[in-house]
Short mmCIF file of C-alpha atoms and ligand atoms in Angstrom, two decimals:
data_model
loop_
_atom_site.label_atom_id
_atom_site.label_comp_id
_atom_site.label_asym_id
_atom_site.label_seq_id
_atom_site.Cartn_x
_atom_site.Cartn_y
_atom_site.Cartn_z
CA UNK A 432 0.89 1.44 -22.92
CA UNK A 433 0.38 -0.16 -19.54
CA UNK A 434 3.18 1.58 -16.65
CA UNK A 435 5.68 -0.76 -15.43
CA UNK A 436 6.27 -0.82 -12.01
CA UNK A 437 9.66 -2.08 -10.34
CA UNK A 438 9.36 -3.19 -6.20
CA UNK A 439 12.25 -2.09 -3.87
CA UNK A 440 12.68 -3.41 -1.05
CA UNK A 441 13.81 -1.17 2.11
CA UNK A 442 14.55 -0.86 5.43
CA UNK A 443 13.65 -3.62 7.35
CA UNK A 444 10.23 -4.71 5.59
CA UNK A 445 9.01 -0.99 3.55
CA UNK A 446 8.38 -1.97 -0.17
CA UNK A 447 9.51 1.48 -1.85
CA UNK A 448 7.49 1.39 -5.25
CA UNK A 449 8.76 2.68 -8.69
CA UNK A 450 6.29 3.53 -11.21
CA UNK A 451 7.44 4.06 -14.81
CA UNK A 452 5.31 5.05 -17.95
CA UNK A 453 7.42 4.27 -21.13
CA UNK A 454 5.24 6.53 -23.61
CA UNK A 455 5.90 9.64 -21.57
CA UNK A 456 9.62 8.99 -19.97
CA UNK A 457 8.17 9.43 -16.56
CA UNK A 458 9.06 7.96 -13.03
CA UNK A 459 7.09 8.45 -9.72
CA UNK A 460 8.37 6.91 -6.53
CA UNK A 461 5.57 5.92 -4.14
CA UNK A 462 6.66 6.19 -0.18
CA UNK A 463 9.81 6.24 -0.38
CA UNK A 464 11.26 5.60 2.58
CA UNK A 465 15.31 5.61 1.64
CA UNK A 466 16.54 8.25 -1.31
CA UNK A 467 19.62 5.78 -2.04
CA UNK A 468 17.97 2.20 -3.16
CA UNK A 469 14.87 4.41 -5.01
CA UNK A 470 17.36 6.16 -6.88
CA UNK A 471 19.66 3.41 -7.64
CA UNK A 472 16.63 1.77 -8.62
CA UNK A 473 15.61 4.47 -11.32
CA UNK A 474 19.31 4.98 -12.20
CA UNK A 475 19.95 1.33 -13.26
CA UNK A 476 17.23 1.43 -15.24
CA UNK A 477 18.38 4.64 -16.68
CA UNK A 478 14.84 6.43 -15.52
CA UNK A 479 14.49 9.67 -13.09
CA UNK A 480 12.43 10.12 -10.77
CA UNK A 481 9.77 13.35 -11.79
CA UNK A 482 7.64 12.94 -8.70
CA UNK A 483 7.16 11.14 -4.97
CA UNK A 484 3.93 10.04 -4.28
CA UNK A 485 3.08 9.78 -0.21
CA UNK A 486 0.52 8.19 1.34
CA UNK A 487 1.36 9.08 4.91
CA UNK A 488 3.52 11.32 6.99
CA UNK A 489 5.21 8.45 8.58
CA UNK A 490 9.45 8.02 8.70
CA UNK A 491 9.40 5.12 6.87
CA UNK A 492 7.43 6.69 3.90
CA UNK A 493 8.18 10.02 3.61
CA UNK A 494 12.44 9.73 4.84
CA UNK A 495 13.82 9.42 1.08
CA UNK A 496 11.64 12.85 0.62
CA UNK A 497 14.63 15.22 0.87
CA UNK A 498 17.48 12.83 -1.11
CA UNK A 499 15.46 12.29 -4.01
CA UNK A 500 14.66 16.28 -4.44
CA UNK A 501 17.91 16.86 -3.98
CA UNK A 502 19.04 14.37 -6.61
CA UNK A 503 16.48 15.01 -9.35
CA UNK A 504 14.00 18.01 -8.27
CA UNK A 505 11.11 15.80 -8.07
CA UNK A 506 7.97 17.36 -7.14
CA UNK A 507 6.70 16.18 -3.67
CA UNK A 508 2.52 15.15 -3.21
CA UNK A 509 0.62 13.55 -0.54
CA UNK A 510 -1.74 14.37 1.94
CA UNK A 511 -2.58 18.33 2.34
CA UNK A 512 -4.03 17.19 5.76
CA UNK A 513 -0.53 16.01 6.83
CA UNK A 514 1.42 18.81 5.72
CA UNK A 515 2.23 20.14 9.23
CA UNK A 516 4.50 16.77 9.49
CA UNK A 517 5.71 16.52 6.06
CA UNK A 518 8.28 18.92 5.80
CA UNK A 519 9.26 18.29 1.93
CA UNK A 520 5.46 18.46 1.09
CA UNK A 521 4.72 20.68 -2.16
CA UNK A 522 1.48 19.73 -3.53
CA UNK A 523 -1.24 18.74 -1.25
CA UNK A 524 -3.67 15.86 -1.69
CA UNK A 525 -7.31 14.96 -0.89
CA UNK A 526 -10.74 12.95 -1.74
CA UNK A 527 -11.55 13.85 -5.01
CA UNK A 528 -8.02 15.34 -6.12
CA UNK A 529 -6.24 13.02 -8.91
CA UNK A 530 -2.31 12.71 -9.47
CA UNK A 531 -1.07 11.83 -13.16
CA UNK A 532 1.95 9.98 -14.46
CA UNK A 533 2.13 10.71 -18.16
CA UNK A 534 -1.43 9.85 -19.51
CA UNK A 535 -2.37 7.99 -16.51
CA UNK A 536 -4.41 9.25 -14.00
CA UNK A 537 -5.32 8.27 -10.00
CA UNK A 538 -7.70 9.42 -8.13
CA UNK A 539 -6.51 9.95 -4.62
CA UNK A 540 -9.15 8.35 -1.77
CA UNK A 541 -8.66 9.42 1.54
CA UNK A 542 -8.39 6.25 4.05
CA UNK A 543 -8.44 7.35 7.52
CA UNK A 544 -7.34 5.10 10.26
CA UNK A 545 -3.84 4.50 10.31
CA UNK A 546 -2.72 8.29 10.36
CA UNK A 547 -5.38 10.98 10.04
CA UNK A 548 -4.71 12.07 6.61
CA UNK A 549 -3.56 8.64 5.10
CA UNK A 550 -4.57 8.95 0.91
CA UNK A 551 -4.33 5.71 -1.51
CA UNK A 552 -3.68 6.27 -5.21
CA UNK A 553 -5.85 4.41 -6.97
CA UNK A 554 -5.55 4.12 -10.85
CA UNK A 555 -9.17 2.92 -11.77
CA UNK A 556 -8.25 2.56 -15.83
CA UNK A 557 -5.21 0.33 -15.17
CA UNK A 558 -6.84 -1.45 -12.06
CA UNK A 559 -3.74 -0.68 -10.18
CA UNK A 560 -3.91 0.35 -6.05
CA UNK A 561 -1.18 1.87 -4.21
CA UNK A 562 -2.21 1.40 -0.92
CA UNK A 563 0.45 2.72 1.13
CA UNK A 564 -0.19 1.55 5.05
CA UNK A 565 -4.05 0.50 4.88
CA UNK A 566 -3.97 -2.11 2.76
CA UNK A 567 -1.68 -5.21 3.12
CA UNK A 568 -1.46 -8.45 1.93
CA UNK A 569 -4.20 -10.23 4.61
CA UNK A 570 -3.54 -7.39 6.66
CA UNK A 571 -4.59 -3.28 7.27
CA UNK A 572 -3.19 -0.44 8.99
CA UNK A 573 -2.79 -0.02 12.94
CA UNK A 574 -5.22 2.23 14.21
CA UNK A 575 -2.69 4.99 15.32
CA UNK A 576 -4.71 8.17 14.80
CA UNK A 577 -8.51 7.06 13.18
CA UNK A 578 -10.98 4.39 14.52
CA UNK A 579 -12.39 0.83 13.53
CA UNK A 580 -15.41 2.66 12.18
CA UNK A 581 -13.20 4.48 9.70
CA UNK A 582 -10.94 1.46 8.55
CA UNK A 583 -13.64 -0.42 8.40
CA UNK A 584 -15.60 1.90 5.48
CA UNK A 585 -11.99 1.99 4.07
CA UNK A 586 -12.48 -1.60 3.66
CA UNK A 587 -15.50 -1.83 2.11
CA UNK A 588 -14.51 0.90 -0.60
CA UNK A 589 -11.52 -1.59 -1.73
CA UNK A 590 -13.66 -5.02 -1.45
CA UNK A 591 -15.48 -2.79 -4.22
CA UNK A 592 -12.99 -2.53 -6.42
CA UNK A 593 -12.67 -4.46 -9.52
CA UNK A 594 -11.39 -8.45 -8.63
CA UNK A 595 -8.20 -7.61 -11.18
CA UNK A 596 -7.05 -4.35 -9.10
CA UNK A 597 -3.29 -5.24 -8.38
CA UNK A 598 -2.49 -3.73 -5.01
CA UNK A 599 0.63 -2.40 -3.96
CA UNK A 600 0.97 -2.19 -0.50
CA UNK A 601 4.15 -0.63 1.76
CA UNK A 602 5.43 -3.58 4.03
CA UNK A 603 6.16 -7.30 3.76
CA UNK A 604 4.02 -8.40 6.84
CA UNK A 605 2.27 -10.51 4.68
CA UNK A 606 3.53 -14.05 7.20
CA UNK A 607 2.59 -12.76 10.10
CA UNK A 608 -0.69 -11.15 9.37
CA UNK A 609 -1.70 -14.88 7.31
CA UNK A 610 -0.84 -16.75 10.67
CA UNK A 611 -3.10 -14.25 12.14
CA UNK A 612 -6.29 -14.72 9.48
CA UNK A 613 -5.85 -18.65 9.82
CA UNK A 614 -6.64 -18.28 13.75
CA UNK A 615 -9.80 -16.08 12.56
CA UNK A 616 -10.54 -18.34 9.55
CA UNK A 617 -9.00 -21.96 10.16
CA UNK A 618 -11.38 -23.65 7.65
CA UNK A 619 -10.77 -21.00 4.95
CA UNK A 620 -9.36 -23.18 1.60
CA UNK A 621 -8.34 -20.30 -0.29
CA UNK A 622 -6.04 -18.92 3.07
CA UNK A 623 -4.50 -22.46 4.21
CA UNK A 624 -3.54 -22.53 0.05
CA UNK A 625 -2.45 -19.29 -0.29
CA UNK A 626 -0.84 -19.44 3.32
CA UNK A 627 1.06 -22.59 1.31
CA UNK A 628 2.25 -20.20 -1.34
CA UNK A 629 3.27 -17.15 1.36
CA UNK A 630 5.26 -19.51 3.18
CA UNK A 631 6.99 -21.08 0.26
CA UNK A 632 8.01 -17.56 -0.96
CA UNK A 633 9.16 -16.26 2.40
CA UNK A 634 11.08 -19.29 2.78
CA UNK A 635 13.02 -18.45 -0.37
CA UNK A 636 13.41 -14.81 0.38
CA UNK A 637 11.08 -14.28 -2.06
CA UNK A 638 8.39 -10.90 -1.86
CA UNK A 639 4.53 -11.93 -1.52
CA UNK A 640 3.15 -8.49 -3.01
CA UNK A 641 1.93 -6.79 -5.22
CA UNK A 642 -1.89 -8.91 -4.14
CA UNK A 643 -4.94 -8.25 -6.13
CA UNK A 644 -8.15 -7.16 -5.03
CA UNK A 645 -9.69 -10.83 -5.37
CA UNK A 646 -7.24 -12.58 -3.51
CA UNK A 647 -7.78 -9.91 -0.53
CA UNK A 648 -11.15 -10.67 -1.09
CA UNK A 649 -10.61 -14.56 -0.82
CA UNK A 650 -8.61 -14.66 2.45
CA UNK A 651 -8.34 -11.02 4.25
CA UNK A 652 -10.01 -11.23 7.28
CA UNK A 653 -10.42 -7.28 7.39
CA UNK A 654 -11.54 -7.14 3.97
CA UNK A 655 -14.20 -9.86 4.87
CA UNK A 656 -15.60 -8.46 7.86
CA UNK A 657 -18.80 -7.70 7.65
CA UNK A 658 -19.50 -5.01 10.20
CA UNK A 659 -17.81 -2.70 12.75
CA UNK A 660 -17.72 -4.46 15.26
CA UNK A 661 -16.79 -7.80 13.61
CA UNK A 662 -13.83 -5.45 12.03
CA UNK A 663 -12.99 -3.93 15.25
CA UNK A 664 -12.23 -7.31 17.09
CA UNK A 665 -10.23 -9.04 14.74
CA UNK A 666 -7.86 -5.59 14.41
CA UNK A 667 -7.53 -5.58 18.09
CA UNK A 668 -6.78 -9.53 17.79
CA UNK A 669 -4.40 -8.82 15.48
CA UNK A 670 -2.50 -6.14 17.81
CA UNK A 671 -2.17 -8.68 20.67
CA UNK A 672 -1.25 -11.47 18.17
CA UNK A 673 2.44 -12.77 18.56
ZN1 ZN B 1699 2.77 4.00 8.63
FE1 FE B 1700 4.80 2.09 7.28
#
């Protein structure tokens, strides 16, 4: 039976993700950055959450940590290399390691760049990415604590994924970083369409993720740079673009 998986929006831009698999009762919440909205999410629903799911030690993905263990004892995994500035942390994470929601299984990828010990969950059986803060919709990860080098391989691993792979990432930036691709790729048809559909759905307060693989493919100009360098300029570009 294929999971369901319920978007919550939080904070100012965070997409808090719910994951529920109806053949085992389960509920993960991926990054959740707010206890209140996750668990009113699962609540209404009448699910509880079993487990969070973090890709990165940062506030707005790991702040909901405490609330939701306090509400429903859910066990707490993400990245063993970050557990210094995860407080909550209680199984640690790396390459290789997988995390399971009733029969379903992800392999966890490291994906250095934005924090040091940033991990993805990738389900490869149901072609489903949670891609926490290096992966957005036409967009990656600031370079806090890795290097171009580093988010650029990260790159490469997901333009290898299958084109079906649904990707969840953790913020709605999804405008602003598509404003940014067209000044890399003005002529590209499948960006100034799918920059059509963005801006439709923004203007209607609508969300533009989950993406897939093969739209990131299409039109992200970090998934479509083809070496280091190329990579390295257009993230800078994108940090100085207003
Ligand atoms: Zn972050
Ligand atoms: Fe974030």
């Amino acid at each position: 039976m294929a999971l369901e998986i319920r978007r919550i929006p939080a904070l100012t831009d965070n997409y808090i993700w719910l994951i529920h698999d109806a053949a085992s009762g389960e509920t993960v919440v991926v990054d959740p950055s707010e206890a209140e909205p996750a668990l009113a999410a699962a609540e209404a629903r009448g699910w509880t959450i079993g487990q969070v799911w973090n890709t990165h030690w940062h506030p707005d993905h790991t702040g909901g940590n405490a609330g939701i263990v306090a509400a429903t004892g859910a066990i707490v995994t993400g990245p063993e290399a970050e557990r210094a500035r995860i407080a909550t942390l209680q199984r640690g994470v790396g390459e290789g390691d997988t995390v399971q929601i009733g029969d379903h299984v992800a392999q966890v990828l490291e994906t250095p760049g934005h924090t040091a010990g940033h991990v993805v969950f990738h389900f490869a059986d149901d072609r489903l990415l949670f891609s926490g803060d290096t992966l957005f919709a036409m967009g990656c990860g600031r370079l806090f604590e890795g290097t171009a080098a580093q988010m650029f391989a990260n790159m490469r691993r997901f333009a290898g994924m299958p084109d079906e792979t649904v990707v969840y990432g953790a913020h709605e930036y999804t405008l602003s970083n598509g404003r940014f691709a067209l000044t890399v790729e003005p002529d590209n048809t499948a960006l100034i369409e799918r920059m059509a559909e963005v801006e439709r759905l923004r203007d209607a307060g609508e969300a533009t993720l989950p993406t897939t693989i093969a739209l990131e493919r299409a039109t992200s100009p970090f998934l479509r740079a083809e070496s280091i360098k190329e990579f390295a300029e257009r993230r800078a570009g994108k940090d100085a673009f207003r």
